[in-house]
CSV table of C-alpha atoms in Angstrom, one decimal:
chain,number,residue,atom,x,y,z
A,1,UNK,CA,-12.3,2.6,27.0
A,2,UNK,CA,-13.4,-0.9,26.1
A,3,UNK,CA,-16.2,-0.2,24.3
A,4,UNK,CA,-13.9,2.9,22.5
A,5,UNK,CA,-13.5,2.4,18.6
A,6,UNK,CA,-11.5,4.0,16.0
A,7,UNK,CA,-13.3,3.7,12.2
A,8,UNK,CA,-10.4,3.2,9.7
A,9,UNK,CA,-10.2,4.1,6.1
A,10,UNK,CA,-8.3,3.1,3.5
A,11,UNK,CA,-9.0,4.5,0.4
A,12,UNK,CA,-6.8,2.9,-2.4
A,13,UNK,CA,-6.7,3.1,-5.7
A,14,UNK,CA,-8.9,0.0,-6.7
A,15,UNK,CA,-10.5,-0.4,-3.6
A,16,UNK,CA,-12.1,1.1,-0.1
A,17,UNK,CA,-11.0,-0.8,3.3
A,18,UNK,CA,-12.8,-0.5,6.4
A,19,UNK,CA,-12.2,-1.4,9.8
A,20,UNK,CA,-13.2,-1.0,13.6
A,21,UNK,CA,-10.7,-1.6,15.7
A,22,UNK,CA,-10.3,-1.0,19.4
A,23,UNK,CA,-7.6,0.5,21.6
A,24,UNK,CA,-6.3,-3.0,22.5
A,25,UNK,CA,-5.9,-3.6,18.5
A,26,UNK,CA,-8.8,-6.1,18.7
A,27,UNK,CA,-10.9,-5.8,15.5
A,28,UNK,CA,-13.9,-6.0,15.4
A,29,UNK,CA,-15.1,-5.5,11.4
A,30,UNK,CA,-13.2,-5.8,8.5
A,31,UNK,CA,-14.1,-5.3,4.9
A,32,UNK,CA,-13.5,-4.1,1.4
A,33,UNK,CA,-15.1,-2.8,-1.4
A,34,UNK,CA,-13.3,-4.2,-4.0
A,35,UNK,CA,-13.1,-4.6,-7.7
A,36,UNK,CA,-14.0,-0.5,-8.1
A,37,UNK,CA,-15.4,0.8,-11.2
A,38,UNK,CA,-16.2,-2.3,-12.7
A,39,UNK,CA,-18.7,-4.5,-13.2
A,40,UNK,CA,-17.9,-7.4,-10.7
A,41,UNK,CA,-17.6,-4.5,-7.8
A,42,UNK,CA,-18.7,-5.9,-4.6
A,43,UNK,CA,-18.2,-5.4,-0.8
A,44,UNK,CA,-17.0,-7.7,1.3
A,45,UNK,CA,-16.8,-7.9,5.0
A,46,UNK,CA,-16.4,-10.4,8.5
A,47,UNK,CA,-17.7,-9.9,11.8
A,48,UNK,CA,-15.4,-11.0,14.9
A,49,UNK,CA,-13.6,-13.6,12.6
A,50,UNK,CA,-16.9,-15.0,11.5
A,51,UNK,CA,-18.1,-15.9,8.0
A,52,UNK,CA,-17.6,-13.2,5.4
A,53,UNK,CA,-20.4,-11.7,4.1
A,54,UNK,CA,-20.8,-10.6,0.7
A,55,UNK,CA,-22.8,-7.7,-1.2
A,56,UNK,CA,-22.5,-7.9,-4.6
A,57,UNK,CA,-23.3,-4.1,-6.9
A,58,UNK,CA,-25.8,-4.5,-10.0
A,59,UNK,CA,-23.3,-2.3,-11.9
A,60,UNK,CA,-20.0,0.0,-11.6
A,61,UNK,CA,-20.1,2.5,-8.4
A,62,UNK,CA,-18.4,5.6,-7.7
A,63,UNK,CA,-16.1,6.0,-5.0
A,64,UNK,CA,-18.5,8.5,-3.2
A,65,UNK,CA,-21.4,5.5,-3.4
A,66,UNK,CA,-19.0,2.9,-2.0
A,67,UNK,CA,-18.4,5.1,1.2
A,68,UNK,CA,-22.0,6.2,1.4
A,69,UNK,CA,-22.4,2.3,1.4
A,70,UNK,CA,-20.0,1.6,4.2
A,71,UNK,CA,-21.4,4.2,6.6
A,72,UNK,CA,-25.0,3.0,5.8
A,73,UNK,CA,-23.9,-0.4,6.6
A,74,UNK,CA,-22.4,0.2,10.4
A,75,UNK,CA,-25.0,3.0,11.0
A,76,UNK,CA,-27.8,0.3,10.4
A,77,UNK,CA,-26.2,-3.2,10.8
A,78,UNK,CA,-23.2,-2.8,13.3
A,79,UNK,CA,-24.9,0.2,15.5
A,80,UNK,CA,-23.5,-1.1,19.0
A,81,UNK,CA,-19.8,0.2,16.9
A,82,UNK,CA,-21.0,3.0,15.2
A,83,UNK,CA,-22.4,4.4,18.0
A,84,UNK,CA,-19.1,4.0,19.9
A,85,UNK,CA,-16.5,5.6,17.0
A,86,UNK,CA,-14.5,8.3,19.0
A,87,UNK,CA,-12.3,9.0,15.5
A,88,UNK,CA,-11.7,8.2,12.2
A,89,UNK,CA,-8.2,7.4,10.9
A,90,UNK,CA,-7.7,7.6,7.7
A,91,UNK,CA,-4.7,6.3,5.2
A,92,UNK,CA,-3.2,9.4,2.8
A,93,UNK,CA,-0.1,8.6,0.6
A,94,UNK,CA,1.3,12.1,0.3
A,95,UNK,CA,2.1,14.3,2.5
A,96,UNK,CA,5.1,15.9,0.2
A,97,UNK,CA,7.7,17.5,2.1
A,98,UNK,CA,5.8,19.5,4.8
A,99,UNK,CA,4.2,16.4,6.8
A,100,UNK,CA,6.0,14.3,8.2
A,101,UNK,CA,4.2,13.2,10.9
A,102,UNK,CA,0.5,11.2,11.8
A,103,UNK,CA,-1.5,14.8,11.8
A,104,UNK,CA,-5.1,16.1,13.5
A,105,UNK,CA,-7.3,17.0,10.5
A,106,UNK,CA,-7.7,20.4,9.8
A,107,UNK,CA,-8.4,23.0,6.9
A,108,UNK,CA,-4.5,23.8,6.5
A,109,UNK,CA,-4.1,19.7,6.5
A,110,UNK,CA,-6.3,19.5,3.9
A,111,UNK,CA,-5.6,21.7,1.8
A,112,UNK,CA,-2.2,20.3,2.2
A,113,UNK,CA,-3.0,17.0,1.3
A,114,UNK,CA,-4.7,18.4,-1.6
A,115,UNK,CA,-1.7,20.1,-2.9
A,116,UNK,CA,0.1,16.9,-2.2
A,117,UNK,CA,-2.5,15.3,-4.9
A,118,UNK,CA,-0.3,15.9,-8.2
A,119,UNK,CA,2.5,13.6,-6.5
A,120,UNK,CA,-0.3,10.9,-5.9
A,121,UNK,CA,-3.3,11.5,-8.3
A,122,UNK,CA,-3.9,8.1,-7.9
A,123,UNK,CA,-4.4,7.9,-4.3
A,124,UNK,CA,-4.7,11.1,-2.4
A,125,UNK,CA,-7.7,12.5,-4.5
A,126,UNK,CA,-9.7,9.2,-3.0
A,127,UNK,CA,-8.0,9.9,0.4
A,128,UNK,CA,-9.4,13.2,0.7
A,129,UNK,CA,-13.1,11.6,-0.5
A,130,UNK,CA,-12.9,9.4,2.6
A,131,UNK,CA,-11.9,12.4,4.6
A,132,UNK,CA,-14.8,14.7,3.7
A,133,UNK,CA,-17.3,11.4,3.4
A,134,UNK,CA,-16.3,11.0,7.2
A,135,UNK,CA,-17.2,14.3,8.3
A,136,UNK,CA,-20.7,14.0,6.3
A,137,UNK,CA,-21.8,11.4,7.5
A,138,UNK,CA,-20.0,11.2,11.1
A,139,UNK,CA,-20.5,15.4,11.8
A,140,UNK,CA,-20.1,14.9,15.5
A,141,UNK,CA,-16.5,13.5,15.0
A,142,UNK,CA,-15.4,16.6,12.6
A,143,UNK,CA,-12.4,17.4,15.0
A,144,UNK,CA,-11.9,14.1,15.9
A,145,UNK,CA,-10.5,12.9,12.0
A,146,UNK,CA,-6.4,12.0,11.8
A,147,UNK,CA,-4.9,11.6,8.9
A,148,UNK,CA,-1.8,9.0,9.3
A,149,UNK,CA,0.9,9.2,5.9
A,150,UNK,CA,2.4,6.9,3.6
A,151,UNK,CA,5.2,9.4,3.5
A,152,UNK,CA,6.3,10.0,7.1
A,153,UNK,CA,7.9,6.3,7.1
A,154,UNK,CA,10.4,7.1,4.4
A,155,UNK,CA,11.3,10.3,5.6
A,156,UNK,CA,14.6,8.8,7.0
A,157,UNK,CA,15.8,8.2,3.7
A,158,UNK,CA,19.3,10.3,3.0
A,159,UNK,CA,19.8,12.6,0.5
A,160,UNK,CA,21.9,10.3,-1.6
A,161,UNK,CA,19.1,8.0,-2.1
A,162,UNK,CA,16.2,10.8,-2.3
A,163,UNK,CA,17.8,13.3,-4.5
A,164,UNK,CA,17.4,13.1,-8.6
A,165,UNK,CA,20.0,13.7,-10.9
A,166,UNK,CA,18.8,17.3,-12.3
A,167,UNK,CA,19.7,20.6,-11.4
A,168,UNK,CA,19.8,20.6,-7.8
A,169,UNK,CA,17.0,23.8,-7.5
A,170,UNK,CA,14.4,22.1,-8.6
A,171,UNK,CA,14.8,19.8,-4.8
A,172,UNK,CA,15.4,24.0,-2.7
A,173,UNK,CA,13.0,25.8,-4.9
A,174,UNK,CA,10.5,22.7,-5.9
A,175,UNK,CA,11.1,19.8,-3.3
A,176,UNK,CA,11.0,17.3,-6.3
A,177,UNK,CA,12.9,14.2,-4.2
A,178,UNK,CA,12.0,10.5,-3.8
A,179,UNK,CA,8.9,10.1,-1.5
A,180,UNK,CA,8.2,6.5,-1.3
A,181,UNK,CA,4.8,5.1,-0.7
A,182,UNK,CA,3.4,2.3,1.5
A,183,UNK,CA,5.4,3.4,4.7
A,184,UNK,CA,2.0,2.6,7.1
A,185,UNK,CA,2.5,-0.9,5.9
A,186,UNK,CA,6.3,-0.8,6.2
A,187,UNK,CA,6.4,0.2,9.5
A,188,UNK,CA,3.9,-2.7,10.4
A,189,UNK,CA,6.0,-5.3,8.9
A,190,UNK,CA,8.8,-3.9,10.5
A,191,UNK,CA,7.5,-3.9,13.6
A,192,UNK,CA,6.3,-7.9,13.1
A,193,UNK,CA,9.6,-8.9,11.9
A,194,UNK,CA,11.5,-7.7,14.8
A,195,UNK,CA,9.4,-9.9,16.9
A,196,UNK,CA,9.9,-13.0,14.6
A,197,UNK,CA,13.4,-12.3,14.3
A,198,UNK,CA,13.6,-11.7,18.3
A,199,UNK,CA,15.4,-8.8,17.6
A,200,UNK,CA,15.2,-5.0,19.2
A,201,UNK,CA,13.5,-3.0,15.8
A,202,UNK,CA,16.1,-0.9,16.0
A,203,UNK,CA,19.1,-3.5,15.3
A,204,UNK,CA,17.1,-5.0,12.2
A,205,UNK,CA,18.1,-5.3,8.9
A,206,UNK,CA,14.9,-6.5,6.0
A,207,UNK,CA,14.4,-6.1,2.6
A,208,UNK,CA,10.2,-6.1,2.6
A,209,UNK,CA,8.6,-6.2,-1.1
A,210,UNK,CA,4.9,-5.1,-0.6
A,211,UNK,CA,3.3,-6.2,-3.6
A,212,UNK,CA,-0.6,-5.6,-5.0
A,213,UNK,CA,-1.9,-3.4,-7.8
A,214,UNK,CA,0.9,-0.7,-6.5
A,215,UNK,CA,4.0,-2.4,-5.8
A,216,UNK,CA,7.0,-1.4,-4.2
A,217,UNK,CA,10.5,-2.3,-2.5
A,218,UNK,CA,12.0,-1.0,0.6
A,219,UNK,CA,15.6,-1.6,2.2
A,220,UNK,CA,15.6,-1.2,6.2
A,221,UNK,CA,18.4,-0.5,7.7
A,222,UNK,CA,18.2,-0.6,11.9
A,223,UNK,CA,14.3,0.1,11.2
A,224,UNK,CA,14.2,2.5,9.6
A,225,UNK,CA,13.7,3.1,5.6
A,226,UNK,CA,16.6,3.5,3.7
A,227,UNK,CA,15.7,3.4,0.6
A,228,UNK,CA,12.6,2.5,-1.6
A,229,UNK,CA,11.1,2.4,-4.9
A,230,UNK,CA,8.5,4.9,-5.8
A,231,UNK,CA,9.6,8.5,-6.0
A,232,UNK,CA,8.3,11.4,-6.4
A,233,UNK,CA,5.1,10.1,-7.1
A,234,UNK,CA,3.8,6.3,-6.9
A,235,UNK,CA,4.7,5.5,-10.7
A,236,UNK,CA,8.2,4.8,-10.3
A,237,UNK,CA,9.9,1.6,-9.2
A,238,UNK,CA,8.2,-1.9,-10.0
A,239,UNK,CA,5.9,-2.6,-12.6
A,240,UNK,CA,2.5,-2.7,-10.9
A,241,UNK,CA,-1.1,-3.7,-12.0
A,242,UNK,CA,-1.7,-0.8,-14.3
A,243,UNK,CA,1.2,1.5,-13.5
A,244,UNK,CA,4.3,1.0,-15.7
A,245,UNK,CA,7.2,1.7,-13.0
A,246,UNK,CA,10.4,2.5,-14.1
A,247,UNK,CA,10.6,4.1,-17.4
A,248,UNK,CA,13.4,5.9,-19.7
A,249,UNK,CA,12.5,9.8,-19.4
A,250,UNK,CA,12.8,9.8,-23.2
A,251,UNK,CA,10.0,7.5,-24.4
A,252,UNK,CA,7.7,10.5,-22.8
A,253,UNK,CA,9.2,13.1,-25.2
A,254,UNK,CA,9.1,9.9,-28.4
A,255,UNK,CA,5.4,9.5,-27.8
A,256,UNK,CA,4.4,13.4,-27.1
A,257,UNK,CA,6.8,14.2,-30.0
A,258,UNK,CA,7.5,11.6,-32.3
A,259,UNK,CA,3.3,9.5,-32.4
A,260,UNK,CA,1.6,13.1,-31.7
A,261,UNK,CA,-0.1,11.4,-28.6
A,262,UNK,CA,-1.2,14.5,-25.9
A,263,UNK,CA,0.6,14.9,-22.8
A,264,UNK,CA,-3.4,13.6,-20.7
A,265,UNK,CA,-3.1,10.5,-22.6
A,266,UNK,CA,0.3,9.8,-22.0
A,267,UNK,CA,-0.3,10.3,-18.1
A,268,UNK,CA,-3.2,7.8,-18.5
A,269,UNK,CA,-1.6,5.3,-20.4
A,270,UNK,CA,1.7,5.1,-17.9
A,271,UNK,CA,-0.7,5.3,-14.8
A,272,UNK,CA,-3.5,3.3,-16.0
A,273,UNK,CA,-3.2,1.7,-18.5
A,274,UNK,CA,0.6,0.2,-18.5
A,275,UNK,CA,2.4,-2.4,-15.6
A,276,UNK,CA,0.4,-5.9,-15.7
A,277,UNK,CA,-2.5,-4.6,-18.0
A,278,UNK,CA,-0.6,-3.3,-21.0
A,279,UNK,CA,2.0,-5.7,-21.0
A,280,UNK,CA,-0.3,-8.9,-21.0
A,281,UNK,CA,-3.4,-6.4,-23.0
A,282,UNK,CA,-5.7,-9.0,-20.6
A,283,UNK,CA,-6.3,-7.6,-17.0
A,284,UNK,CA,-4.2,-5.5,-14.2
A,285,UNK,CA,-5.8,-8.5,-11.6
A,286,UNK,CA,-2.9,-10.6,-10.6
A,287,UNK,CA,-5.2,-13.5,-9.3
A,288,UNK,CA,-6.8,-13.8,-13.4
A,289,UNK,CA,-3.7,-13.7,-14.7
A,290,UNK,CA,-1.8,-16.3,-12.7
A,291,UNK,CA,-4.7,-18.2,-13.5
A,292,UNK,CA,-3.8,-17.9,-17.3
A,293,UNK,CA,0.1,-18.6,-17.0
A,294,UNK,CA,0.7,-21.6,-18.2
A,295,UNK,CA,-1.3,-21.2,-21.4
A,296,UNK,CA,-1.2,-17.8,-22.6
A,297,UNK,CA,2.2,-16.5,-23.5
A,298,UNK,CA,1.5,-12.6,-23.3
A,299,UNK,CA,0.8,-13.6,-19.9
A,300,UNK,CA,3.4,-15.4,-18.9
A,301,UNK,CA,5.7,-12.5,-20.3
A,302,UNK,CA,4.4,-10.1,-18.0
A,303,UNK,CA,4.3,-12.3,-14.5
A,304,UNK,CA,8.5,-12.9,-16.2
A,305,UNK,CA,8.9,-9.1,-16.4
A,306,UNK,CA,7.7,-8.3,-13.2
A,307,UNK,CA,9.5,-10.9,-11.6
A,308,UNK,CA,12.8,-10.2,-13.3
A,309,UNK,CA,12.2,-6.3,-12.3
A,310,UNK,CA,11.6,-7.4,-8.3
A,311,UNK,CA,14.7,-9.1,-8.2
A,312,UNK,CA,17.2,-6.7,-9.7
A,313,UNK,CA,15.5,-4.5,-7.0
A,314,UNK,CA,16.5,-7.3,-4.5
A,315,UNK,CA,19.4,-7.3,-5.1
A,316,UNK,CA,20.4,-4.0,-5.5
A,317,UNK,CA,18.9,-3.5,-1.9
A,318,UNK,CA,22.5,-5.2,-0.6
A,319,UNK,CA,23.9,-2.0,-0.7
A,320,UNK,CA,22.4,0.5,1.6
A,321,UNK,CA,21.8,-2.9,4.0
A,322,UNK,CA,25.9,-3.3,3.6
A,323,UNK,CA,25.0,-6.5,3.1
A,324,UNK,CA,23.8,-7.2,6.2
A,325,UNK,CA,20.3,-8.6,6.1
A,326,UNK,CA,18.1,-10.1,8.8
A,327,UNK,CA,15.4,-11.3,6.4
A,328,UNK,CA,13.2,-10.6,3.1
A,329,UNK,CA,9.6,-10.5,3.7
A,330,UNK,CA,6.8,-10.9,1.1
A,331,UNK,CA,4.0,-8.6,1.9
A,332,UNK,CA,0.7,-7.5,0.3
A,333,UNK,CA,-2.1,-9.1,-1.7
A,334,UNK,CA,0.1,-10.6,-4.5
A,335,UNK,CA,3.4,-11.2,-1.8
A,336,UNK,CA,0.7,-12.9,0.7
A,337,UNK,CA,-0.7,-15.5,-2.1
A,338,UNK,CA,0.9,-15.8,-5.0
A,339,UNK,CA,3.4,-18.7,-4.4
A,340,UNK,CA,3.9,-18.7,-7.8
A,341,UNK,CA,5.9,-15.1,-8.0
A,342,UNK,CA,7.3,-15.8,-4.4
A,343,UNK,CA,9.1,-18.9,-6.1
A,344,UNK,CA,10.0,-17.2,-9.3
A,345,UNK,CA,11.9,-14.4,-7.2
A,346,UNK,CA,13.8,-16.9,-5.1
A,347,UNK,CA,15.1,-18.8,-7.5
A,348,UNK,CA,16.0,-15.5,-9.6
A,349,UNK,CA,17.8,-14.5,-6.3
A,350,UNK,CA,19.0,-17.7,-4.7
A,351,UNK,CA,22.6,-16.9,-5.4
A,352,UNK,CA,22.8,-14.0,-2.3
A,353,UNK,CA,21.7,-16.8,0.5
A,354,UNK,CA,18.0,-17.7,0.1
A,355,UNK,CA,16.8,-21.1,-0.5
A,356,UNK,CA,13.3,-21.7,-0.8
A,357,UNK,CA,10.8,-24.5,0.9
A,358,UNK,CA,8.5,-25.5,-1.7
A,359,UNK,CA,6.3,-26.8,0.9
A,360,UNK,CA,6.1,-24.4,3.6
A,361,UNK,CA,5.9,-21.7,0.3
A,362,UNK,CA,2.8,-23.6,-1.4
A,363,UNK,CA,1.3,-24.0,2.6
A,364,UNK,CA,1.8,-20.1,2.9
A,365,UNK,CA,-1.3,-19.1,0.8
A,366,UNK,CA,-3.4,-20.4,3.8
A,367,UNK,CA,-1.3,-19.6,6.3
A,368,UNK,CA,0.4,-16.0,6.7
A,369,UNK,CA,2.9,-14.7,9.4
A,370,UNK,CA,5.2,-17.5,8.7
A,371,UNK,CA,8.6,-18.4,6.8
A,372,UNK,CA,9.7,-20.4,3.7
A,373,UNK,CA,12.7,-20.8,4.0
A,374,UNK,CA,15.2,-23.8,4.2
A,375,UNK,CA,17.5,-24.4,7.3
A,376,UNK,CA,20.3,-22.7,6.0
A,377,UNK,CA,19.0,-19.7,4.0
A,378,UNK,CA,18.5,-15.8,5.0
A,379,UNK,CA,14.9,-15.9,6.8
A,380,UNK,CA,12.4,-15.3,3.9
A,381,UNK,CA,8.7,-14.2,5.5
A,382,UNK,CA,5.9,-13.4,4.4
A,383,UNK,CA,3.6,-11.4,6.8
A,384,UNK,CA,0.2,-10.3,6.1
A,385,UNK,CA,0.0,-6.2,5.5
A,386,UNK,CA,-2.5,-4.4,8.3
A,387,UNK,CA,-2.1,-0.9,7.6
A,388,UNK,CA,-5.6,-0.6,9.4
A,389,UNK,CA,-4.1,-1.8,12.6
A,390,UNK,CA,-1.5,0.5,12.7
A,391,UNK,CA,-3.7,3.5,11.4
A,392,UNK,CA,-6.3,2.7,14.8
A,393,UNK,CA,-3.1,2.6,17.0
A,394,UNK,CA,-1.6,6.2,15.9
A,395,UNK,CA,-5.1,7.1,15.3
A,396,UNK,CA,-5.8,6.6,19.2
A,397,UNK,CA,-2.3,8.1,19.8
A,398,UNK,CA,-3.0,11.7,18.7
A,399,UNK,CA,-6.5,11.5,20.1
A,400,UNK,CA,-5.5,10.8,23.7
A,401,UNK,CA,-2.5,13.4,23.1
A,402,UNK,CA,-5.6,15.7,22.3
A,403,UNK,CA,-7.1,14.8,25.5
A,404,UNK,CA,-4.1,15.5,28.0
A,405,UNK,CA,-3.7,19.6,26.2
């Protein structure tokens, strides 16, 4: 069983993460292919904790080349692990109403998740590339592929926080409801904040904010998810790297009405080309743009916005928690490094109990599973996301359940 892997993929939006990961949670290789479809596109990727190693693409690349690329690279460079995969687990964000659990790949799953796509366009198109990629290039493993949801996590929510405010047969006949996104992550941090709390999961009360080039908010409440920020789809909530979050319905009907502009360009400009990218008209990278603060204002309008956006989210999160909190967590590429934002929220927010330690919150960038808070503040965390451990672990899960039928 030692020498057992799991292959994990994690097919974003921007980028492709890999992993091999053992039964024990031990990881072996972890890497990225980031910066997709553009020109500084590059893979990324470090062996047992040793230095990173990096690949960098003479020009754009298509997701289907990226993943042609990562199974090139274990099937010639890390053999001893390719030739001990036993599965694949791979990262889907929708799973609309009909999944709500980690799920054995199979025709009816996938055509499923495909159906699921217009909910996540973004997102489960490049999910179901890394699916049939993996059973190209991995044929041996075709019934050995699990597909582990975004969804399931937030399937706890209540009706009162899922349901929209339009006639209510559109939710019987149509099952148009708030979904969430990020729940692999969520239940992760969850489970890692129980143990830094020292608390049983199911008695703890967080507010996590995972935040990268999607971005999102959830309130749990005795572990489980009570509320979140993206809805039916992942557009809704916080403004996100290219995304433009929450949005009055009518501006839709102004620009499709009112400017003439075509319902396909409106869905790109509010999925792609909005959030961080339209409002500073520089770049959707957070780690550019923070660079630029200081001296460009368009820039420093957008990080404001964002920021501002987060914490009425923050706050608003005190009421399915009853008040009752056990501890905010900062999660994701931007909440793991950006001290910068993590500071700007506090402060915005400082009023319902935090207080911020500049030191420890500077020190953070280089060194993650730990807090930043004063003495006497509400714990504030910020604990790296690994969706890919927790995709091996339920990946393993269904496979030995497999086994014992």
């Amino acid at each position: 069983m030692e020498k057992k892997v799991i292959l994990v993929l994690n097919c974003g939006s921007s980028t492709i993460k890999f992993s091999i990961i053992n039964f024990k949670k031990k990881i072996f290789l972890k890497g990225v292919i980031d910066y997709l479809k553009t020109s500084k596109v590059c893979a990324m990727w470090t062996h047992l904790n040793f230095s990173k190693e990096i690949f960098y693409f003479k020009k754009k690349i298509t997701y289907k080349i990226g993943l042609k690329f990562i199974f090139n690279l274990l099937k010639n460079q890390f053999k001893k692990y390719y030739n001990n995969i036993i599965g694949v687990g791979h990262r889907v964000v929708h799973g609309g109403e009909e999944i709500k659990k980690t799920s054995l790949i199979t025709k009816e799953i996938l055509i499923k998740i495909k159906k699921s796509s217009i909910y996540a366009p973004l997102h489960n198109p490049n999910n179901l590339l890394g699916i049939k990629n993996s059973l190209k290039y991995l044929p041996h493993l075709s019934d050995k592929n699990v597909a582990i949801f975004d969804t399931t996590f937030h399937s706890t929510i209540p009706k009162i926080a899922f349901l929209y405010a339009i006639p209510y047969f559109f939710y019987k006949k149509h099952k148009i409801r708030r979904y969430g996104a990020h729940g692999i992550n969520y239940l992760y941090i969850t489970q890692k904040s129980a143990v830094l709390l020292n608390k049983n999961i199911y008695s703890t009360n967080l507010i996590i904010c995972h935040l990268g080039n999607g971005a999102s908010i959830t309130a749990i409440v005795k572990g489980k998810s009570a509320d979140t920020s993206m809805g039916l789809t992942p557009l809704e909530g916080l403004v996100m790297g290219t995304r433009c979050g929450d949005l009055d319905p009518s501006i839709i009907f102004y620009l499709y009405e009112i400017l003439k502009i075509p319902i396909k360009k409106i869905k790109k400009i509010l999925m792609k080309k909005s959030g961080l990218l339209g409002l500073s008209e520089i770049n959707s990278d957070f780690r550019i743009l923070e660079k630029q603060y200081k001296d460009n204002i368009q820039t420093k309008i957008s990080i404001k916005i964002f920021c501002y956006r987060l914490s009425k989210y923050i706050a608003s999160y005190f009421v399915p928690l009853n008040g009752k909190i056990d501890a905010l967590i900062f999660t994701g590429g931007i909440g793991e490094n950006s001290g910068l934002i993590r500071k700007k929220i506090i402060k915005k927010i400082q009023f319902l109990g935090f207080k911020l330690d500049k030191i420890k919150n500077i020190n953070n960038n280089f060194q993650k599973n730990s807090s930043i808070h004063q003495e006497k503040s509400i714990p504030i965390f910020v604990i790296a996301a690994d969706e890919e451990k927790m995709i091996a672990s339920e990946t393993f899960k269904i496979l030995k359940n497999c086994e014992q039928k």
